[in-house]
PDB file as gemmi writes it, atoms N, CA and C in Angstrom:
CRYST1    1.000    1.000    1.000  90.00  90.00  90.00 P 1                      
ATOM      1  N   UNK A   1      55.775 -76.492 -46.116  1.00  0.00           N  
ATOM      2  CA  UNK A   1      54.983 -76.243 -44.912  1.00  0.00           C  
ATOM      3  C   UNK A   1      54.849 -74.748 -44.637  1.00  0.00           C  
ATOM      4  N   UNK A   2      53.740 -74.381 -44.052  1.00  0.00           N  
ATOM      5  CA  UNK A   2      53.492 -72.980 -43.704  1.00  0.00           C  
ATOM      6  C   UNK A   2      54.374 -72.616 -42.526  1.00  0.00           C  
ATOM      7  N   UNK A   3      55.091 -71.507 -42.664  1.00  0.00           N  
ATOM      8  CA  UNK A   3      55.967 -71.024 -41.598  1.00  0.00           C  
ATOM      9  C   UNK A   3      55.235 -70.046 -40.707  1.00  0.00           C  
ATOM     10  N   UNK A   4      54.465 -69.159 -41.297  1.00  0.00           N  
ATOM     11  CA  UNK A   4      53.786 -68.143 -40.506  1.00  0.00           C  
ATOM     12  C   UNK A   4      52.942 -67.236 -41.357  1.00  0.00           C  
ATOM     13  N   UNK A   5      52.699 -66.044 -40.815  1.00  0.00           N  
ATOM     14  CA  UNK A   5      51.872 -65.040 -41.484  1.00  0.00           C  
ATOM     15  C   UNK A   5      52.692 -63.765 -41.619  1.00  0.00           C  
ATOM     16  N   UNK A   6      52.632 -63.155 -42.807  1.00  0.00           N  
ATOM     17  CA  UNK A   6      53.370 -61.928 -43.104  1.00  0.00           C  
ATOM     18  C   UNK A   6      52.572 -60.717 -42.660  1.00  0.00           C  
ATOM     19  N   UNK A   7      53.249 -59.809 -41.957  1.00  0.00           N  
ATOM     20  CA  UNK A   7      52.667 -58.513 -41.607  1.00  0.00           C  
ATOM     21  C   UNK A   7      53.647 -57.422 -42.010  1.00  0.00           C  
ATOM     22  N   UNK A   8      53.163 -56.452 -42.761  1.00  0.00           N  
ATOM     23  CA  UNK A   8      54.014 -55.376 -43.246  1.00  0.00           C  
ATOM     24  C   UNK A   8      54.132 -54.210 -42.286  1.00  0.00           C  
ATOM     25  N   UNK A   9      53.380 -54.227 -41.184  1.00  0.00           N  
ATOM     26  CA  UNK A   9      53.410 -53.139 -40.197  1.00  0.00           C  
ATOM     27  C   UNK A   9      53.255 -53.734 -38.804  1.00  0.00           C  
ATOM     28  N   UNK A  10      53.585 -52.944 -37.806  1.00  0.00           N  
ATOM     29  CA  UNK A  10      53.519 -53.438 -36.432  1.00  0.00           C  
ATOM     30  C   UNK A  10      52.089 -53.565 -35.909  1.00  0.00           C  
ATOM     31  N   UNK A  11      51.141 -52.848 -36.527  1.00  0.00           N  
ATOM     32  CA  UNK A  11      49.723 -52.964 -36.184  1.00  0.00           C  
ATOM     33  C   UNK A  11      48.897 -52.524 -37.391  1.00  0.00           C  
ATOM     34  N   UNK A  12      47.620 -52.867 -37.420  1.00  0.00           N  
ATOM     35  CA  UNK A  12      46.789 -52.474 -38.566  1.00  0.00           C  
ATOM     36  C   UNK A  12      46.705 -50.962 -38.778  1.00  0.00           C  
ATOM     37  N   UNK A  13      46.869 -50.188 -37.712  1.00  0.00           N  
ATOM     38  CA  UNK A  13      46.787 -48.729 -37.827  1.00  0.00           C  
ATOM     39  C   UNK A  13      48.123 -48.086 -38.199  1.00  0.00           C  
ATOM     40  N   UNK A  14      49.220 -48.829 -38.100  1.00  0.00           N  
ATOM     41  CA  UNK A  14      50.559 -48.283 -38.350  1.00  0.00           C  
ATOM     42  C   UNK A  14      50.895 -48.258 -39.836  1.00  0.00           C  
ATOM     43  N   UNK A  15      51.814 -47.365 -40.190  1.00  0.00           N  
ATOM     44  CA  UNK A  15      52.341 -47.336 -41.552  1.00  0.00           C  
ATOM     45  C   UNK A  15      53.194 -48.578 -41.771  1.00  0.00           C  
ATOM     46  N   UNK A  16      53.281 -49.056 -43.022  1.00  0.00           N  
ATOM     47  CA  UNK A  16      54.119 -50.230 -43.292  1.00  0.00           C  
ATOM     48  C   UNK A  16      55.601 -49.912 -43.063  1.00  0.00           C  
ATOM     49  N   UNK A  17      56.352 -50.952 -42.705  1.00  0.00           N  
ATOM     50  CA  UNK A  17      57.792 -50.780 -42.511  1.00  0.00           C  
ATOM     51  C   UNK A  17      58.464 -50.322 -43.798  1.00  0.00           C  
ATOM     52  N   UNK A  18      58.098 -50.949 -44.919  1.00  0.00           N  
ATOM     53  CA  UNK A  18      58.669 -50.571 -46.212  1.00  0.00           C  
ATOM     54  C   UNK A  18      57.574 -50.523 -47.265  1.00  0.00           C  
ATOM     55  N   UNK A  19      57.828 -49.747 -48.302  1.00  0.00           N  
ATOM     56  CA  UNK A  19      56.956 -49.669 -49.465  1.00  0.00           C  
ATOM     57  C   UNK A  19      57.856 -49.728 -50.696  1.00  0.00           C  
ATOM     58  N   UNK A  20      57.267 -50.022 -51.846  1.00  0.00           N  
ATOM     59  CA  UNK A  20      58.036 -50.056 -53.084  1.00  0.00           C  
ATOM     60  C   UNK A  20      58.647 -48.668 -53.308  1.00  0.00           C  
ATOM     61  N   UNK A  21      59.925 -48.651 -53.589  1.00  0.00           N  
ATOM     62  CA  UNK A  21      60.641 -47.402 -53.814  1.00  0.00           C  
ATOM     63  C   UNK A  21      61.413 -46.902 -52.608  1.00  0.00           C  
ATOM     64  N   UNK A  22      61.142 -47.463 -51.425  1.00  0.00           N  
ATOM     65  CA  UNK A  22      61.831 -47.031 -50.215  1.00  0.00           C  
ATOM     66  C   UNK A  22      63.237 -47.622 -50.173  1.00  0.00           C  
ATOM     67  N   UNK A  23      64.189 -46.836 -49.717  1.00  0.00           N  
ATOM     68  CA  UNK A  23      65.558 -47.305 -49.534  1.00  0.00           C  
ATOM     69  C   UNK A  23      65.706 -47.853 -48.119  1.00  0.00           C  
ATOM     70  N   UNK A  24      66.305 -49.035 -48.018  1.00  0.00           N  
ATOM     71  CA  UNK A  24      66.535 -49.660 -46.713  1.00  0.00           C  
ATOM     72  C   UNK A  24      68.032 -49.861 -46.505  1.00  0.00           C  
ATOM     73  N   UNK A  25      68.416 -49.896 -45.236  1.00  0.00           N  
ATOM     74  CA  UNK A  25      69.803 -50.184 -44.876  1.00  0.00           C  
ATOM     75  C   UNK A  25      69.857 -51.605 -44.332  1.00  0.00           C  
ATOM     76  N   UNK A  26      71.025 -52.206 -44.378  1.00  0.00           N  
ATOM     77  CA  UNK A  26      71.202 -53.536 -43.802  1.00  0.00           C  
ATOM     78  C   UNK A  26      70.842 -53.460 -42.321  1.00  0.00           C  
ATOM     79  N   UNK A  27      69.973 -54.358 -41.882  1.00  0.00           N  
ATOM     80  CA  UNK A  27      69.548 -54.394 -40.487  1.00  0.00           C  
ATOM     81  C   UNK A  27      68.247 -53.675 -40.203  1.00  0.00           C  
ATOM     82  N   UNK A  28      67.694 -52.916 -41.173  1.00  0.00           N  
ATOM     83  CA  UNK A  28      66.387 -52.269 -40.986  1.00  0.00           C  
ATOM     84  C   UNK A  28      65.291 -53.334 -40.901  1.00  0.00           C  
ATOM     85  N   UNK A  29      64.304 -53.100 -40.052  1.00  0.00           N  
ATOM     86  CA  UNK A  29      63.152 -54.006 -39.976  1.00  0.00           C  
ATOM     87  C   UNK A  29      62.306 -53.789 -41.227  1.00  0.00           C  
ATOM     88  N   UNK A  30      61.994 -54.900 -41.916  1.00  0.00           N  
ATOM     89  CA  UNK A  30      61.216 -54.790 -43.150  1.00  0.00           C  
ATOM     90  C   UNK A  30      59.819 -55.398 -43.031  1.00  0.00           C  
ATOM     91  N   UNK A  31      59.613 -56.284 -42.032  1.00  0.00           N  
ATOM     92  CA  UNK A  31      58.295 -56.882 -41.825  1.00  0.00           C  
ATOM     93  C   UNK A  31      58.310 -57.691 -40.538  1.00  0.00           C  
ATOM     94  N   UNK A  32      57.154 -58.254 -40.221  1.00  0.00           N  
ATOM     95  CA  UNK A  32      57.015 -59.162 -39.084  1.00  0.00           C  
ATOM     96  C   UNK A  32      56.443 -60.467 -39.617  1.00  0.00           C  
ATOM     97  N   UNK A  33      56.983 -61.579 -39.126  1.00  0.00           N  
ATOM     98  CA  UNK A  33      56.424 -62.887 -39.424  1.00  0.00           C  
ATOM     99  C   UNK A  33      55.897 -63.463 -38.112  1.00  0.00           C  
ATOM    100  N   UNK A  34      54.595 -63.757 -38.085  1.00  0.00           N  
ATOM    101  CA  UNK A  34      54.006 -64.395 -36.902  1.00  0.00           C  
ATOM    102  C   UNK A  34      54.098 -65.904 -37.086  1.00  0.00           C  
ATOM    103  N   UNK A  35      54.773 -66.536 -36.153  1.00  0.00           N  
ATOM    104  CA  UNK A  35      54.900 -67.995 -36.192  1.00  0.00           C  
ATOM    105  C   UNK A  35      54.590 -68.536 -34.807  1.00  0.00           C  
ATOM    106  N   UNK A  36      53.577 -69.366 -34.711  1.00  0.00           N  
ATOM    107  CA  UNK A  36      53.169 -69.974 -33.441  1.00  0.00           C  
ATOM    108  C   UNK A  36      52.952 -68.910 -32.359  1.00  0.00           C  
ATOM    109  N   UNK A  37      52.247 -67.860 -32.718  1.00  0.00           N  
ATOM    110  CA  UNK A  37      51.873 -66.755 -31.827  1.00  0.00           C  
ATOM    111  C   UNK A  37      53.054 -65.885 -31.393  1.00  0.00           C  
ATOM    112  N   UNK A  38      54.236 -66.079 -31.987  1.00  0.00           N  
ATOM    113  CA  UNK A  38      55.393 -65.226 -31.712  1.00  0.00           C  
ATOM    114  C   UNK A  38      55.593 -64.287 -32.888  1.00  0.00           C  
ATOM    115  N   UNK A  39      55.796 -63.015 -32.590  1.00  0.00           N  
ATOM    116  CA  UNK A  39      56.034 -62.015 -33.630  1.00  0.00           C  
ATOM    117  C   UNK A  39      57.541 -61.860 -33.819  1.00  0.00           C  
ATOM    118  N   UNK A  40      58.032 -62.217 -35.003  1.00  0.00           N  
ATOM    119  CA  UNK A  40      59.455 -62.163 -35.313  1.00  0.00           C  
ATOM    120  C   UNK A  40      59.735 -61.019 -36.267  1.00  0.00           C  
ATOM    121  N   UNK A  41      60.541 -60.052 -35.838  1.00  0.00           N  
ATOM    122  CA  UNK A  41      60.917 -58.945 -36.714  1.00  0.00           C  
ATOM    123  C   UNK A  41      61.952 -59.451 -37.712  1.00  0.00           C  
ATOM    124  N   UNK A  42      61.708 -59.219 -38.988  1.00  0.00           N  
ATOM    125  CA  UNK A  42      62.620 -59.632 -40.046  1.00  0.00           C  
ATOM    126  C   UNK A  42      63.407 -58.405 -40.490  1.00  0.00           C  
ATOM    127  N   UNK A  43      64.727 -58.542 -40.499  1.00  0.00           N  
ATOM    128  CA  UNK A  43      65.604 -57.426 -40.853  1.00  0.00           C  
ATOM    129  C   UNK A  43      66.183 -57.632 -42.245  1.00  0.00           C  
ATOM    130  N   UNK A  44      66.432 -56.523 -42.917  1.00  0.00           N  
ATOM    131  CA  UNK A  44      67.002 -56.570 -44.253  1.00  0.00           C  
ATOM    132  C   UNK A  44      68.411 -57.133 -44.197  1.00  0.00           C  
ATOM    133  N   UNK A  45      68.715 -58.038 -45.116  1.00  0.00           N  
ATOM    134  CA  UNK A  45      70.047 -58.624 -45.190  1.00  0.00           C  
ATOM    135  C   UNK A  45      70.984 -57.793 -46.044  1.00  0.00           C  
ATOM    136  N   UNK A  46      70.453 -56.787 -46.736  1.00  0.00           N  
ATOM    137  CA  UNK A  46      71.277 -55.939 -47.587  1.00  0.00           C  
ATOM    138  C   UNK A  46      70.677 -54.546 -47.686  1.00  0.00           C  
ATOM    139  N   UNK A  47      71.488 -53.612 -48.116  1.00  0.00           N  
ATOM    140  CA  UNK A  47      71.026 -52.243 -48.338  1.00  0.00           C  
ATOM    141  C   UNK A  47      70.576 -52.110 -49.793  1.00  0.00           C  
ATOM    142  N   UNK A  48      69.617 -51.236 -50.033  1.00  0.00           N  
ATOM    143  CA  UNK A  48      69.155 -50.997 -51.394  1.00  0.00           C  
ATOM    144  C   UNK A  48      67.747 -50.446 -51.413  1.00  0.00           C  
ATOM    145  N   UNK A  49      67.165 -50.442 -52.616  1.00  0.00           N  
ATOM    146  CA  UNK A  49      65.818 -49.922 -52.809  1.00  0.00           C  
ATOM    147  C   UNK A  49      64.855 -51.085 -53.002  1.00  0.00           C  
ATOM    148  N   UNK A  50      63.714 -51.051 -52.304  1.00  0.00           N  
ATOM    149  CA  UNK A  50      62.685 -52.081 -52.445  1.00  0.00           C  
ATOM    150  C   UNK A  50      62.019 -51.889 -53.804  1.00  0.00           C  
ATOM    151  N   UNK A  51      62.097 -52.924 -54.652  1.00  0.00           N  
ATOM    152  CA  UNK A  51      61.520 -52.817 -55.995  1.00  0.00           C  
ATOM    153  C   UNK A  51      60.220 -53.607 -56.150  1.00  0.00           C  
ATOM    154  N   UNK A  52      60.013 -54.598 -55.271  1.00  0.00           N  
ATOM    155  CA  UNK A  52      58.761 -55.371 -55.342  1.00  0.00           C  
ATOM    156  C   UNK A  52      58.506 -56.035 -53.994  1.00  0.00           C  
ATOM    157  N   UNK A  53      57.259 -55.978 -53.548  1.00  0.00           N  
ATOM    158  CA  UNK A  53      56.824 -56.716 -52.365  1.00  0.00           C  
ATOM    159  C   UNK A  53      55.918 -57.823 -52.886  1.00  0.00           C  
ATOM    160  N   UNK A  54      56.308 -59.069 -52.650  1.00  0.00           N  
ATOM    161  CA  UNK A  54      55.673 -60.219 -53.294  1.00  0.00           C  
ATOM    162  C   UNK A  54      54.493 -60.804 -52.523  1.00  0.00           C  
ATOM    163  N   UNK A  55      54.262 -60.355 -51.296  1.00  0.00           N  
ATOM    164  CA  UNK A  55      53.162 -60.873 -50.481  1.00  0.00           C  
ATOM    165  C   UNK A  55      52.337 -59.718 -49.938  1.00  0.00           C  
ATOM    166  N   UNK A  56      51.118 -60.013 -49.564  1.00  0.00           N  
ATOM    167  CA  UNK A  56      50.233 -58.998 -48.994  1.00  0.00           C  
ATOM    168  C   UNK A  56      50.121 -59.197 -47.492  1.00  0.00           C  
ATOM    169  N   UNK A  57      49.748 -58.142 -46.815  1.00  0.00           N  
ATOM    170  CA  UNK A  57      49.568 -58.192 -45.363  1.00  0.00           C  
ATOM    171  C   UNK A  57      48.569 -59.292 -45.003  1.00  0.00           C  
ATOM    172  N   UNK A  58      48.966 -60.166 -44.076  1.00  0.00           N  
ATOM    173  CA  UNK A  58      48.091 -61.246 -43.636  1.00  0.00           C  
ATOM    174  C   UNK A  58      48.219 -62.536 -44.427  1.00  0.00           C  
ATOM    175  N   UNK A  59      49.048 -62.538 -45.483  1.00  0.00           N  
ATOM    176  CA  UNK A  59      49.234 -63.753 -46.280  1.00  0.00           C  
ATOM    177  C   UNK A  59      50.017 -64.805 -45.501  1.00  0.00           C  
ATOM    178  N   UNK A  60      49.609 -66.079 -45.605  1.00  0.00           N  
ATOM    179  CA  UNK A  60      50.446 -67.151 -45.044  1.00  0.00           C  
ATOM    180  C   UNK A  60      51.673 -67.312 -45.932  1.00  0.00           C  
ATOM    181  N   UNK A  61      52.816 -67.585 -45.316  1.00  0.00           N  
ATOM    182  CA  UNK A  61      54.044 -67.750 -46.092  1.00  0.00           C  
ATOM    183  C   UNK A  61      54.661 -69.110 -45.795  1.00  0.00           C  
ATOM    184  N   UNK A  62      55.493 -69.551 -46.728  1.00  0.00           N  
ATOM    185  CA  UNK A  62      56.153 -70.838 -46.620  1.00  0.00           C  
ATOM    186  C   UNK A  62      57.657 -70.644 -46.460  1.00  0.00           C  
ATOM    187  N   UNK A  63      58.330 -71.659 -45.959  1.00  0.00           N  
ATOM    188  CA  UNK A  63      59.774 -71.632 -45.819  1.00  0.00           C  
ATOM    189  C   UNK A  63      60.413 -71.412 -47.187  1.00  0.00           C  
ATOM    190  N   UNK A  64      61.331 -70.453 -47.272  1.00  0.00           N  
ATOM    191  CA  UNK A  64      62.043 -70.180 -48.513  1.00  0.00           C  
ATOM    192  C   UNK A  64      61.308 -69.286 -49.492  1.00  0.00           C  
ATOM    193  N   UNK A  65      60.114 -68.844 -49.169  1.00  0.00           N  
ATOM    194  CA  UNK A  65      59.332 -67.983 -50.062  1.00  0.00           C  
ATOM    195  C   UNK A  65      59.939 -66.592 -50.122  1.00  0.00           C  
ATOM    196  N   UNK A  66      59.969 -66.012 -51.324  1.00  0.00           N  
ATOM    197  CA  UNK A  66      60.468 -64.647 -51.504  1.00  0.00           C  
ATOM    198  C   UNK A  66      59.409 -63.683 -50.984  1.00  0.00           C  
ATOM    199  N   UNK A  67      59.817 -62.772 -50.090  1.00  0.00           N  
ATOM    200  CA  UNK A  67      58.900 -61.782 -49.536  1.00  0.00           C  
ATOM    201  C   UNK A  67      58.960 -60.479 -50.319  1.00  0.00           C  
ATOM    202  N   UNK A  68      60.189 -60.059 -50.665  1.00  0.00           N  
ATOM    203  CA  UNK A  68      60.373 -58.823 -51.423  1.00  0.00           C  
ATOM    204  C   UNK A  68      61.717 -58.835 -52.104  1.00  0.00           C  
ATOM    205  N   UNK A  69      61.830 -57.989 -53.115  1.00  0.00           N  
ATOM    206  CA  UNK A  69      63.099 -57.841 -53.828  1.00  0.00           C  
ATOM    207  C   UNK A  69      63.688 -56.466 -53.519  1.00  0.00           C  
ATOM    208  N   UNK A  70      64.992 -56.455 -53.241  1.00  0.00           N  
ATOM    209  CA  UNK A  70      65.734 -55.225 -52.985  1.00  0.00           C  
ATOM    210  C   UNK A  70      66.879 -55.176 -53.976  1.00  0.00           C  
ATOM    211  N   UNK A  71      67.015 -54.049 -54.699  1.00  0.00           N  
ATOM    212  CA  UNK A  71      68.116 -53.938 -55.681  1.00  0.00           C  
ATOM    213  C   UNK A  71      69.205 -53.048 -55.149  1.00  0.00           C  
TER     214      UNK A  71                                                      
END                                                                             
C-alpha cells in the first residue's frame, strides 16, 4: 500500500536536505514524507555518507521501501 509522498526539501524553492556525498549525523532530517496531508520529518537512523537516493522528489512511496543508502 502507498504510505505517502517523498519530498527531499521543505519547499520547492529550498535546497534538498541531503544529496549524494553529503555526510549526515544520527537524527539529522533527511526528507519529508507526506501522509494524509501531514508532513512527517524523517530523521537519519545512523551517521554516515549518503551514497544513493533511491526516489525522486514527489514520488509515491510504499511501506518498507528503501529511500536512500547511507554507508
